[in-house]
CSV table of C-alpha atoms in Angstrom, one decimal:
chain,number,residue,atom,x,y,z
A,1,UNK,CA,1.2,-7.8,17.1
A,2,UNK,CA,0.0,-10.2,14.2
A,3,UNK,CA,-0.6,-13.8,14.5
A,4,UNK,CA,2.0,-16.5,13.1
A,5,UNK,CA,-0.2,-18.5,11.1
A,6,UNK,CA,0.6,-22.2,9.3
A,7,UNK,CA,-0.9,-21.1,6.1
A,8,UNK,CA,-2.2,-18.0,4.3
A,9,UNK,CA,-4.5,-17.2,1.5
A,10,UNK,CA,-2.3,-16.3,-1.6
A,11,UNK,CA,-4.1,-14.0,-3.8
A,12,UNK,CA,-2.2,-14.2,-6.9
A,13,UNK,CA,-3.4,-11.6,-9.8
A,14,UNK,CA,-1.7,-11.3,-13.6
A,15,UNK,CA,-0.7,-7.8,-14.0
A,16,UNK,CA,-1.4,-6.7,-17.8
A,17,UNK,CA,-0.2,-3.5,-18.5
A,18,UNK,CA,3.1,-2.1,-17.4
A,19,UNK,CA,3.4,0.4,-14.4
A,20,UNK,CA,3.1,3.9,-15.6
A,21,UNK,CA,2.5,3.1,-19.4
A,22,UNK,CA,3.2,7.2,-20.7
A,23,UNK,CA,5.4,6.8,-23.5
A,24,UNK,CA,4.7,5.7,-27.0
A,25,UNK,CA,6.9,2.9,-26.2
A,26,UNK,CA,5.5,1.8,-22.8
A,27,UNK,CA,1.7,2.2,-24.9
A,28,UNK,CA,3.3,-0.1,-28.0
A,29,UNK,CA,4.0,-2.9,-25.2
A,30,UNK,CA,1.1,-2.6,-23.5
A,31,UNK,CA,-0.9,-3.2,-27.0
A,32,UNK,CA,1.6,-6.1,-27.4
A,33,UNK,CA,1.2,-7.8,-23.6
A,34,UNK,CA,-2.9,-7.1,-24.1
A,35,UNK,CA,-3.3,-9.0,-27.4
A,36,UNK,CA,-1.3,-12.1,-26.0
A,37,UNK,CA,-3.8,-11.7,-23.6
A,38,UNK,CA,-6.5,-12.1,-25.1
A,39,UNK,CA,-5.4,-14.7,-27.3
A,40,UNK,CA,-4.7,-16.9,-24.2
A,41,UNK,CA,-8.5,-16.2,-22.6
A,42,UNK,CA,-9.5,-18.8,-24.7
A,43,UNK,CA,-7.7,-21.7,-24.6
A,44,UNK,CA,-5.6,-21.3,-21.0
A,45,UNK,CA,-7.4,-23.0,-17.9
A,46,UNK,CA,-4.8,-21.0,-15.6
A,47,UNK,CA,-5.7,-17.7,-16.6
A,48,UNK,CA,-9.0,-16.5,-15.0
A,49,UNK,CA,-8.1,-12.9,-14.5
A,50,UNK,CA,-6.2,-10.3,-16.0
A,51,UNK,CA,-5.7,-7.3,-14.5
A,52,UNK,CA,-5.5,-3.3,-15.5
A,53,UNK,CA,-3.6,-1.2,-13.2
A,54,UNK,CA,-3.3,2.0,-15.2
A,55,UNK,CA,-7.0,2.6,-14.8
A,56,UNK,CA,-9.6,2.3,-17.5
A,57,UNK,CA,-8.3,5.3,-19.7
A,58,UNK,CA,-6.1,2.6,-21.2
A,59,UNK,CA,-8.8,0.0,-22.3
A,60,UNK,CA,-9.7,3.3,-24.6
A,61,UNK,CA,-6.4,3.8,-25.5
A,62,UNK,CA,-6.2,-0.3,-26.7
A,63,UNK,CA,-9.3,0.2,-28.7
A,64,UNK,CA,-8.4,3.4,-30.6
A,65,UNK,CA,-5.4,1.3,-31.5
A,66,UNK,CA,-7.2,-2.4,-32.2
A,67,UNK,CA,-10.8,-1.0,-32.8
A,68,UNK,CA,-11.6,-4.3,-34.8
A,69,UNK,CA,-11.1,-6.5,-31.2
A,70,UNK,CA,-14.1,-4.2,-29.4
A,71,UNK,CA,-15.9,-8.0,-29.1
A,72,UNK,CA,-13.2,-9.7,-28.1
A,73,UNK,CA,-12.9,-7.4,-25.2
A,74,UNK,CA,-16.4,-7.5,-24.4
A,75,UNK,CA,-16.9,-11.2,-24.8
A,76,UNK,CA,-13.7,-11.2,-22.5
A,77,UNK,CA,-15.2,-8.3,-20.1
A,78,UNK,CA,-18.6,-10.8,-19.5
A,79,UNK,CA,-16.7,-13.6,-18.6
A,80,UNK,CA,-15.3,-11.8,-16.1
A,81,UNK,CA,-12.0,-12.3,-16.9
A,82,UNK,CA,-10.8,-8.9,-16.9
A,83,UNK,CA,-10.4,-6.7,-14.0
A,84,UNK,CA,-9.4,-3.1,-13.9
A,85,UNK,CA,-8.5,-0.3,-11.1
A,86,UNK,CA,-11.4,1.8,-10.4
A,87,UNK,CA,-9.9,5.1,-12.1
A,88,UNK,CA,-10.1,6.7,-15.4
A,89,UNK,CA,-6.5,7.0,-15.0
A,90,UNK,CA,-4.5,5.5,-11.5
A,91,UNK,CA,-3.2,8.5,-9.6
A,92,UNK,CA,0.5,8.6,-9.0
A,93,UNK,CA,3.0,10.8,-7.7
A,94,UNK,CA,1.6,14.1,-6.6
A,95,UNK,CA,-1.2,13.4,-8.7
A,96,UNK,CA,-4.3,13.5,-6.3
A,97,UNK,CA,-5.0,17.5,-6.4
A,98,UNK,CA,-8.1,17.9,-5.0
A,99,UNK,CA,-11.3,15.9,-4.0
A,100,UNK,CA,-13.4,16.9,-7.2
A,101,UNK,CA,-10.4,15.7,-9.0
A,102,UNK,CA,-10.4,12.5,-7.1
A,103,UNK,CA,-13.9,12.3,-7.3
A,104,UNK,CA,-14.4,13.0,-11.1
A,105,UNK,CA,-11.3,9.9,-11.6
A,106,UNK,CA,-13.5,7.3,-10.2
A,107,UNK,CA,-16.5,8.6,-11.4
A,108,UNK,CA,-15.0,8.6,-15.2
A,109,UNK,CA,-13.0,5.4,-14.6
A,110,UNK,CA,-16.4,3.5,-13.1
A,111,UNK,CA,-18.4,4.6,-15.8
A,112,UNK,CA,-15.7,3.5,-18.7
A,113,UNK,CA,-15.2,0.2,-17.1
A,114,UNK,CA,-18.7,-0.7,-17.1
A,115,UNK,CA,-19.1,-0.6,-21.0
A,116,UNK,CA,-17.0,-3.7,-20.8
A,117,UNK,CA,-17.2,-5.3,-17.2
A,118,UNK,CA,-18.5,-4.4,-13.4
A,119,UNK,CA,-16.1,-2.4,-11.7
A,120,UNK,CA,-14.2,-3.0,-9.0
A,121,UNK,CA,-16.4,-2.6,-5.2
A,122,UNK,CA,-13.2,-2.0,-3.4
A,123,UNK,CA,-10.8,1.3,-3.8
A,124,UNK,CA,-7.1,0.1,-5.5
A,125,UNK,CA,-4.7,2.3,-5.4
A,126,UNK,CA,-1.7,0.8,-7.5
A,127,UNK,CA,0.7,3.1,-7.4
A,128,UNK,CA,2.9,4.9,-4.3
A,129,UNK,CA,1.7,8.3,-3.7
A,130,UNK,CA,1.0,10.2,0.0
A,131,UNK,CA,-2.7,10.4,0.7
A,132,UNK,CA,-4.8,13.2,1.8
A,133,UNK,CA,-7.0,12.5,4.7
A,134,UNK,CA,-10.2,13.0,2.7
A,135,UNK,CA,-9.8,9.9,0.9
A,136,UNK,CA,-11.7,7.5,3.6
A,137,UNK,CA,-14.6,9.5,3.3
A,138,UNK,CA,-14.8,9.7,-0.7
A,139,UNK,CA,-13.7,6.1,-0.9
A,140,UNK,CA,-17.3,5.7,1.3
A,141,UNK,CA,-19.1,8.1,-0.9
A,142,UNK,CA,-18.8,5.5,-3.7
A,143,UNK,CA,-19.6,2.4,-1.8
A,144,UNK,CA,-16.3,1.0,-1.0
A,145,UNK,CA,-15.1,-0.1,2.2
A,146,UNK,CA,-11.4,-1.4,1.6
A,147,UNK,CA,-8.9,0.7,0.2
A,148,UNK,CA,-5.5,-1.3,-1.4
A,149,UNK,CA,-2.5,0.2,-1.4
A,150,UNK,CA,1.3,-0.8,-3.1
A,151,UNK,CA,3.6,-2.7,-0.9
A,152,UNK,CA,4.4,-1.4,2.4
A,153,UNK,CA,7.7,-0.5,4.1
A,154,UNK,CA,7.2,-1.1,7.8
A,155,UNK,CA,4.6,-1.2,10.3
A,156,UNK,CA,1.3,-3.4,10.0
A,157,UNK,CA,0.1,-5.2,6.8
A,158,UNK,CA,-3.3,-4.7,7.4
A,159,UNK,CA,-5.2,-2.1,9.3
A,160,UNK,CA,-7.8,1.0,9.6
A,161,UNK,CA,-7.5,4.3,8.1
A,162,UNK,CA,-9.6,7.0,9.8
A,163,UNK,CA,-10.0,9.9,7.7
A,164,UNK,CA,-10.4,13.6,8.9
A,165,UNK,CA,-14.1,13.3,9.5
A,166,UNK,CA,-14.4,10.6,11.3
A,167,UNK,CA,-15.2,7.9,8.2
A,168,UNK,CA,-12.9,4.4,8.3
A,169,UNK,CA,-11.5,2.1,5.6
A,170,UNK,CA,-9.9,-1.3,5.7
A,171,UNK,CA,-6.3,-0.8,4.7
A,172,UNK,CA,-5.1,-3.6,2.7
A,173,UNK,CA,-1.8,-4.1,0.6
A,174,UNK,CA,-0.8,-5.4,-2.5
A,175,UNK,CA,2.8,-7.0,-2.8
A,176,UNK,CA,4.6,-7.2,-6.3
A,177,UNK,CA,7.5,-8.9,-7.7
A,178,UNK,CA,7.5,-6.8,-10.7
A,179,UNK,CA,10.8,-4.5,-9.5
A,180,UNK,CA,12.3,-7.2,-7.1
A,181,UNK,CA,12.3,-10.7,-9.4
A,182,UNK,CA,11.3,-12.6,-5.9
A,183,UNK,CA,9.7,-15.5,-6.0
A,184,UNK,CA,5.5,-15.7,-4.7
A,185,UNK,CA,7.0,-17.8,-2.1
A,186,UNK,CA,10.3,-15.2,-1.4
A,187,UNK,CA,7.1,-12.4,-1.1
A,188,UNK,CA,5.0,-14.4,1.1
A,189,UNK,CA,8.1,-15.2,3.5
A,190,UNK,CA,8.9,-12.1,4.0
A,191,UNK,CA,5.7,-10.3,4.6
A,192,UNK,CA,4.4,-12.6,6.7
A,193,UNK,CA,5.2,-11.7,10.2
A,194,UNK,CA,3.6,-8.3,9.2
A,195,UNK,CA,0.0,-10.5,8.1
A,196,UNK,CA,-2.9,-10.5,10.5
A,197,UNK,CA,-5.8,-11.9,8.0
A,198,UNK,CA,-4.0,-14.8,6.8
A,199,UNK,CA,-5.1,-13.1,3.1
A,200,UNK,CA,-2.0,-11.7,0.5
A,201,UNK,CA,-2.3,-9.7,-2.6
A,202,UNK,CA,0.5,-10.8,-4.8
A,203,UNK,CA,0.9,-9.0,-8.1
A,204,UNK,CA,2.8,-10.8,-11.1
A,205,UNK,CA,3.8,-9.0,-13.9
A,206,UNK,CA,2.2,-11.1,-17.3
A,207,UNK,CA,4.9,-11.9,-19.9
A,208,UNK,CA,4.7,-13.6,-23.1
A,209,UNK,CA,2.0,-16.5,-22.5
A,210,UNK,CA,2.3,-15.7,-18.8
A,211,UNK,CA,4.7,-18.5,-18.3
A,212,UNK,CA,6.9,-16.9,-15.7
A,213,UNK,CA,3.7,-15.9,-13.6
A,214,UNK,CA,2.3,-19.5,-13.7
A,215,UNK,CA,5.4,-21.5,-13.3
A,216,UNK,CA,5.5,-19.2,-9.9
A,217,UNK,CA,2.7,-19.6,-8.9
A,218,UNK,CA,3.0,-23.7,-9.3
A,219,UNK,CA,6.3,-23.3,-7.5
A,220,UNK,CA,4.2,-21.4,-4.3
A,221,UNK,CA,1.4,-24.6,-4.5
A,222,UNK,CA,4.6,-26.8,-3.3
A,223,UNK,CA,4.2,-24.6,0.5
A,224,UNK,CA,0.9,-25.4,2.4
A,225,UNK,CA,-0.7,-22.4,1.4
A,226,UNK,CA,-3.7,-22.3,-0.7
A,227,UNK,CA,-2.6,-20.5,-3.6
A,228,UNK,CA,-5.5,-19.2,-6.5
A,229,UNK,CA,-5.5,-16.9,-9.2
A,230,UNK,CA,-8.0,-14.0,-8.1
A,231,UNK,CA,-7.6,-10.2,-8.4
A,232,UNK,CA,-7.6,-6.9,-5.9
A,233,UNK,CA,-11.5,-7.3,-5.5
A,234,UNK,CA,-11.8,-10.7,-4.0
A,235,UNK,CA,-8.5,-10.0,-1.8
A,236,UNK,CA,-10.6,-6.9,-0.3
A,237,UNK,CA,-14.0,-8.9,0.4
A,238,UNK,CA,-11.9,-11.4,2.2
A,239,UNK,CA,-10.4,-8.8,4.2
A,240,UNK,CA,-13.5,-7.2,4.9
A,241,UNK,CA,-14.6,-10.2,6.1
A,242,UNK,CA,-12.1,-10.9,8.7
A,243,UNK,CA,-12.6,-7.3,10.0
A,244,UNK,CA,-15.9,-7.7,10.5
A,245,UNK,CA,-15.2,-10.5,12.6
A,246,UNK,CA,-11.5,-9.1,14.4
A,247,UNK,CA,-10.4,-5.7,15.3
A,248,UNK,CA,-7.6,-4.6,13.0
A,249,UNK,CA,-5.1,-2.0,14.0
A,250,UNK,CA,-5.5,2.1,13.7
A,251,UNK,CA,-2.6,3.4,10.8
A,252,UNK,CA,-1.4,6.3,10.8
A,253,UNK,CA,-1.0,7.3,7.3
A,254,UNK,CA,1.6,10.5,6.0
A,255,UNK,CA,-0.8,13.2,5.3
A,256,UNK,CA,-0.6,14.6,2.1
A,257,UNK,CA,-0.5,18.3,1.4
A,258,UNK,CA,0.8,19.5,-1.9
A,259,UNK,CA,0.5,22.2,-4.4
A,260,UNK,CA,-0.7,21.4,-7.8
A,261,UNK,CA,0.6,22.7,-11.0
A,262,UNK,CA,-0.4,26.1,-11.7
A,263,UNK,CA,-2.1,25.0,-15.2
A,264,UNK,CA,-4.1,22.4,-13.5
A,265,UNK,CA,-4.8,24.2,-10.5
A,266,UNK,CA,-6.2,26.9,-13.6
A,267,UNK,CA,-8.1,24.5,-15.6
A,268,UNK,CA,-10.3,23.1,-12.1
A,269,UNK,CA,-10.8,25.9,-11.4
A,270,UNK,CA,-12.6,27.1,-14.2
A,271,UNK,CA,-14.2,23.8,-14.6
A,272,UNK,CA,-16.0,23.7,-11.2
A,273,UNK,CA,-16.7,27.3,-10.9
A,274,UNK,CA,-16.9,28.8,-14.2
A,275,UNK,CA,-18.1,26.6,-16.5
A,276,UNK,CA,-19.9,23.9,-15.0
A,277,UNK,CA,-22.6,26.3,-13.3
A,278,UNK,CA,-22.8,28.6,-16.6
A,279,UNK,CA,-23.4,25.3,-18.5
A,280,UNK,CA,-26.2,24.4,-16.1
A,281,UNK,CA,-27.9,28.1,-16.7
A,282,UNK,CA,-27.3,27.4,-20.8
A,283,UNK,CA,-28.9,24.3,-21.0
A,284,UNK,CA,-32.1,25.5,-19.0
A,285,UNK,CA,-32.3,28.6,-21.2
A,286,UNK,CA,-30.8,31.4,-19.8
A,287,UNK,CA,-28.8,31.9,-21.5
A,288,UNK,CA,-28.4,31.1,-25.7
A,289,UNK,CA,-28.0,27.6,-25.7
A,290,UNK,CA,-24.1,27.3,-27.3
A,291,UNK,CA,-23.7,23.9,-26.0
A,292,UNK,CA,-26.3,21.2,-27.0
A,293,UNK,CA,-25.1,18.9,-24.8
A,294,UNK,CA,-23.3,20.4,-22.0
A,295,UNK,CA,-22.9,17.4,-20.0
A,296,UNK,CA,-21.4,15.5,-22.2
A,297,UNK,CA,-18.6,18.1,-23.5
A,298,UNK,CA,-18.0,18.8,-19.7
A,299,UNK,CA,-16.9,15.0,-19.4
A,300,UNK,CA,-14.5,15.1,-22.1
A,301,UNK,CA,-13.1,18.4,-20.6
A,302,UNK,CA,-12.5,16.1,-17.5
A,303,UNK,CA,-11.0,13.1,-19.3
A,304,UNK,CA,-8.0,15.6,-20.6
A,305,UNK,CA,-7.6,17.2,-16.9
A,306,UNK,CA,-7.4,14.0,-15.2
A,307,UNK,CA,-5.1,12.5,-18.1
A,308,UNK,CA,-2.8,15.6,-17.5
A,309,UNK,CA,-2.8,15.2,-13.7
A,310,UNK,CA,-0.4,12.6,-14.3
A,311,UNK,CA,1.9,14.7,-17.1
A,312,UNK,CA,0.9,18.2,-16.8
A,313,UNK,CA,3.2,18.4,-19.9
A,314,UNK,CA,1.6,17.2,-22.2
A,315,UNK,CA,-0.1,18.7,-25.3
A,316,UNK,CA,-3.6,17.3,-23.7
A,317,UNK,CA,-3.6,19.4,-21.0
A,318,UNK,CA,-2.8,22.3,-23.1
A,319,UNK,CA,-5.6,21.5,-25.4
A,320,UNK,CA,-8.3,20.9,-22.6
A,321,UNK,CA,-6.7,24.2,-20.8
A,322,UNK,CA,-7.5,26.5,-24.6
A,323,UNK,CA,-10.7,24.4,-24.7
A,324,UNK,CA,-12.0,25.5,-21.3
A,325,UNK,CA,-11.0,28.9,-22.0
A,326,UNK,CA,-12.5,29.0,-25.2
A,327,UNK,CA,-16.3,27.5,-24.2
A,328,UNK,CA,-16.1,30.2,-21.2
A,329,UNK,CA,-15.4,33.2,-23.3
A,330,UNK,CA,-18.2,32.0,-25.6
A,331,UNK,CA,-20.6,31.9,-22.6
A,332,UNK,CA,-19.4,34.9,-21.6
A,333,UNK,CA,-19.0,34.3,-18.3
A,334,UNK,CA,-16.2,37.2,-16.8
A,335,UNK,CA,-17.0,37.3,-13.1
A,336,UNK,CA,-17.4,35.2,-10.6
A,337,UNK,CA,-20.0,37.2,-8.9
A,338,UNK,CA,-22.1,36.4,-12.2
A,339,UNK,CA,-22.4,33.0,-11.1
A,340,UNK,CA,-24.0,33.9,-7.8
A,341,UNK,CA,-27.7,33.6,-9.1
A,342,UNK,CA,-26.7,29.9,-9.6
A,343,UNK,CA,-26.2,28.5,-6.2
A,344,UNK,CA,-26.1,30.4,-3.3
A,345,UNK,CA,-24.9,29.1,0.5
A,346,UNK,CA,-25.9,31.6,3.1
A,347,UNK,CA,-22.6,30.5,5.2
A,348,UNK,CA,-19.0,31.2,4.7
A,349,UNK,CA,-17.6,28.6,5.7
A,350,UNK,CA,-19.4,26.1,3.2
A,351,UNK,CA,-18.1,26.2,-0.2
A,352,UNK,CA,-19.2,25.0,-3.2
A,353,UNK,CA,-16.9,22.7,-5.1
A,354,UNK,CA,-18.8,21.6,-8.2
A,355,UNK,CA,-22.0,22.3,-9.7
A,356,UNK,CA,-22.8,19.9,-12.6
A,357,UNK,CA,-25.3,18.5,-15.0
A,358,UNK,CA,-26.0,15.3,-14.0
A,359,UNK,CA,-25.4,12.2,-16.9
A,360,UNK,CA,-28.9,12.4,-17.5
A,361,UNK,CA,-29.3,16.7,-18.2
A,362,UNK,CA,-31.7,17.1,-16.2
A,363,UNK,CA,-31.8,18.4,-12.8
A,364,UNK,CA,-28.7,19.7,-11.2
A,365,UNK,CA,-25.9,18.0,-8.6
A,366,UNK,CA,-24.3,20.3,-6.4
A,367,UNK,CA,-21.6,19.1,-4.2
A,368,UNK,CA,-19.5,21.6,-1.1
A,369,UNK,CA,-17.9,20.8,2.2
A,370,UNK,CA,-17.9,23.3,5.6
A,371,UNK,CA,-14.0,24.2,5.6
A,372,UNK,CA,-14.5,25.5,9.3
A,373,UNK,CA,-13.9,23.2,12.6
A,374,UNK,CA,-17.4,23.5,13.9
A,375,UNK,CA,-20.9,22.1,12.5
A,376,UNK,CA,-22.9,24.6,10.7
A,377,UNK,CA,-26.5,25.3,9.6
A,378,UNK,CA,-26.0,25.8,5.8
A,379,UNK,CA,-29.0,27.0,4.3
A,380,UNK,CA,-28.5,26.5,-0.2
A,381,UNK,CA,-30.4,27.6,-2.7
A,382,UNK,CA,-30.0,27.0,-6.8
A,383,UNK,CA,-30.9,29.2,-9.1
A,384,UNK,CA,-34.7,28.2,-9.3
A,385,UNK,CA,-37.1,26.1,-7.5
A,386,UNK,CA,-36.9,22.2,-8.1
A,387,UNK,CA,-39.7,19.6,-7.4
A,388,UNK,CA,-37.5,17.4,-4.9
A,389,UNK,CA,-34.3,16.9,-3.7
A,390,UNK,CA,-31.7,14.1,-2.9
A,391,UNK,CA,-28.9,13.4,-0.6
A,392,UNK,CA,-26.7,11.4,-2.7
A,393,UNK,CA,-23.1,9.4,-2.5
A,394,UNK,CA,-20.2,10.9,-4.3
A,395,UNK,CA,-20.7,8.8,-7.4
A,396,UNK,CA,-24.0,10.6,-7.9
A,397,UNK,CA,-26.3,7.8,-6.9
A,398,UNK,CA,-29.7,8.2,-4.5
A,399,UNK,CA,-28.9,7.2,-0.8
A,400,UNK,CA,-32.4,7.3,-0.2
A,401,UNK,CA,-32.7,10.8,1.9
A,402,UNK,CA,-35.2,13.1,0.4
A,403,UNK,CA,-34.6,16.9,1.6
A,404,UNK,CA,-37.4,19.4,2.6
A,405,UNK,CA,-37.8,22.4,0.4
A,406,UNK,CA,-38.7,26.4,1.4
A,407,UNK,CA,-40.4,28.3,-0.6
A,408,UNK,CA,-38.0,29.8,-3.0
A,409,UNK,CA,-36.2,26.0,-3.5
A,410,UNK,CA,-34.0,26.1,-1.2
A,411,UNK,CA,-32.5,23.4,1.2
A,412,UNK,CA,-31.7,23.6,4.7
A,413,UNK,CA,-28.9,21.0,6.6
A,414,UNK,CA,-26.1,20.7,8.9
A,415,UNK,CA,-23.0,20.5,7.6
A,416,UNK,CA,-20.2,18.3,9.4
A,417,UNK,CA,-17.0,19.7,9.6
A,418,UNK,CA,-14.4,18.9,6.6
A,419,UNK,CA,-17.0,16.7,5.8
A,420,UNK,CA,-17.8,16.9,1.8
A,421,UNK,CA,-21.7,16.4,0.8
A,422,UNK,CA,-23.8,16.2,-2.5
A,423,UNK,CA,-26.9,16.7,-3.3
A,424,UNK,CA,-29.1,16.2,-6.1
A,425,UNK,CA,-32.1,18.3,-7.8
A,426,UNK,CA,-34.7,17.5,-9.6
């Protein structure tokens, strides 16, 4: 049962690009909504943030198209005007596959973003889709503790999300007038009774000049709510902050279990377990060196998967798909039992989901997860001897755990289970 409060915390964020911008039309508007955006950072006290809910792929997209406003959009990015959804490219639909593929999207997305502004620290979700119950856990892996999701139907506003390991995120939701035409005021009556924090996510969509967004938002001051423009991030510290200090309710979220499309299901496949680890035994001279930098060709390989996740469709993923092919018949990799000198777990029931090049080329990151319902002893060994070796978070950064090494390289741990790990050599 929620509290009825006096007055809430309206957090009212400008939405920028259209929901689900595919189409050379939808793309055409989007150019057309960002340029009148820019052009009012300048001169319109109001506007403090704009924000990007297609993911970062689309800040790309708006510079292959208006390459000459790269400083504008930087100038823009350090004034922190201009917010953006932690993805390469927001999932939607049935478009969360598989946790690499998850994983890969934020890493992708966070690393685009940051060419132009600091990323988001909390995990936004803008569009409806069915979750799997690894999400909690990966949302952790990158440092996030609040998860946002599109407007809810029933139940609770606010609450916890326990994944199927055991890891918990605060469960926050955005409302949006986009669809509906209601009123910030119309939004905040409604949801209300279903608020515990006393914080709301409001989403307007920004029009010419943003005049519809701003006349409603000085409509909404006339209530006694305190009514700001702010964006997704500040919305999730401030409901961090009240579940630090109150317990907020268990959710039970619809698990998601779905099958991907048969070329994407293809092209991961190949990715993680073909061509990733043969890449790794290329660039350290095992074989002749076809790719100079392997790392780098892998992450553009990724950026066409994850685009296609959305539209498996489309020519991209087609391309990527002949691409992957194409680098993995030159290596010459045929069999997967060729790849067994790479990395080698010494238990079933741990599998190996990605073996990569870190950013850097040197060393090697190898992430798995025990599939069985006990805890195991996994005992992993790469394909030669390192000088150390890292536990790190999913987006590839140190969490300060060193591991021992045996003689031969390898590494020795207990593996939670459905519990996904990485680790990091070098």
């Amino acid at each position: 049962m929620s509290l009825r409060r006096a007055s809430y915390h309206l957090h009212t964020a400008l939405i920028v690009d259209p929901q689900g911008a595919q189409s050379a039309a939808a793309v055409l508007d989007f150019v057309r909504r960002f340029d009148d955006f820019l052009d009012h950072c300048d001169h319109e006290p109001r506007l403090a943030f704009g924000v990007i809910q297609n993911g970062a792929r689309f800040l790309e997209r708006y510079l292959s198209l208006r390459p000459e406003h790269f400083e504008r959009l930087e100038a823009v990015g350090e004034a922190k005007k201009l917010v953006t959804a932690p993805f390469y490219l927001s999932p939607q639909g049935d478009s969360i596959l598989s946790p690499e593929l998850f994983i890969r999207n934020l890493l992708l997305g966070r690393q685009t973003v940051q060419v132009f502004a600091r990323p988001l620290e909390i995990c936004w979700l803008p569009f409806k889709l069915r979750l799997p119950a690894y999400v909690p856990q990966l949302v952790h892996g990158f440092g996030m503790r609040t998860l946002i999701l599109p407007m809810p139907t029933e139940g609770s506003a606010e609450g916890r999300w326990r994944g199927d390991e055991g890891s918990e995120v605060c469960v926050g939701w955005a409302l949006s007038n986009a669809e509906s035409g209601e009123s910030i005021a119309a939004l905040r009556a409604h949801f209300a009774p279903l608020n515990q924090s006393g914080e709301m996510l409001i989403l307007c969509p920004w029009d010419s000049g943003g005049a519809l967004a701003f006349s409603q938002m000085s409509a909404a001051r006339q209530v006694v709510d305190e009514v700001f423009s702010s964006h997704p991030g500040h919305y999730g510290r401030a409901l961090e902050t009240y579940a630090r200090r109150c317990d907020l309710p268990l959710l039970t979220l619809e698990p998601y279990v779905g099958a991907a499309s048969p070329q994407i299901t293809a092209a991961e496949h190949l990715l993680t377990h073909h061509l990733e680890p043969a890449s790794i035994v290329a660039a350290y001279g095992a074989l002749p060196a076809f790719l100079p930098h392997p790392q780098r060709m892998l992450q553009q390989l990724w950026r066409g998967l994850i685009s296609a996740s959305v539209a498996p469709e489309r020519m991209e993923a087609e391309a990527s798909l002949e691409a992957i092919y194409e680098t993995v018949s030159a290596l010459g990799v045929e069999r997967s039992e060729w790849l067994s000198a790479v990395i080698k777990s010494d238990h079933p029931d741990f599998v190996i989901s990605a073996a990569k090049l870190p950013e850097s080329g040197m060393g090697l990151i190898v992430r798995g997860v025990n599939i069985g319902t006990a805890p195991i002893w996994v005992r992993l060994r790469p394909f030669r001897r390192f000088e150390r070796a890292l536990v790190l978070r999913h987006d590839e950064s140190p969490t300060g755990g060193t591991m021992g090494l045996e003689d031969e390289g390898a590494i020795r741990f207990l593996a939670e289970p459905a519990r996904f790990l990485t680790f990091g050599f070098g």
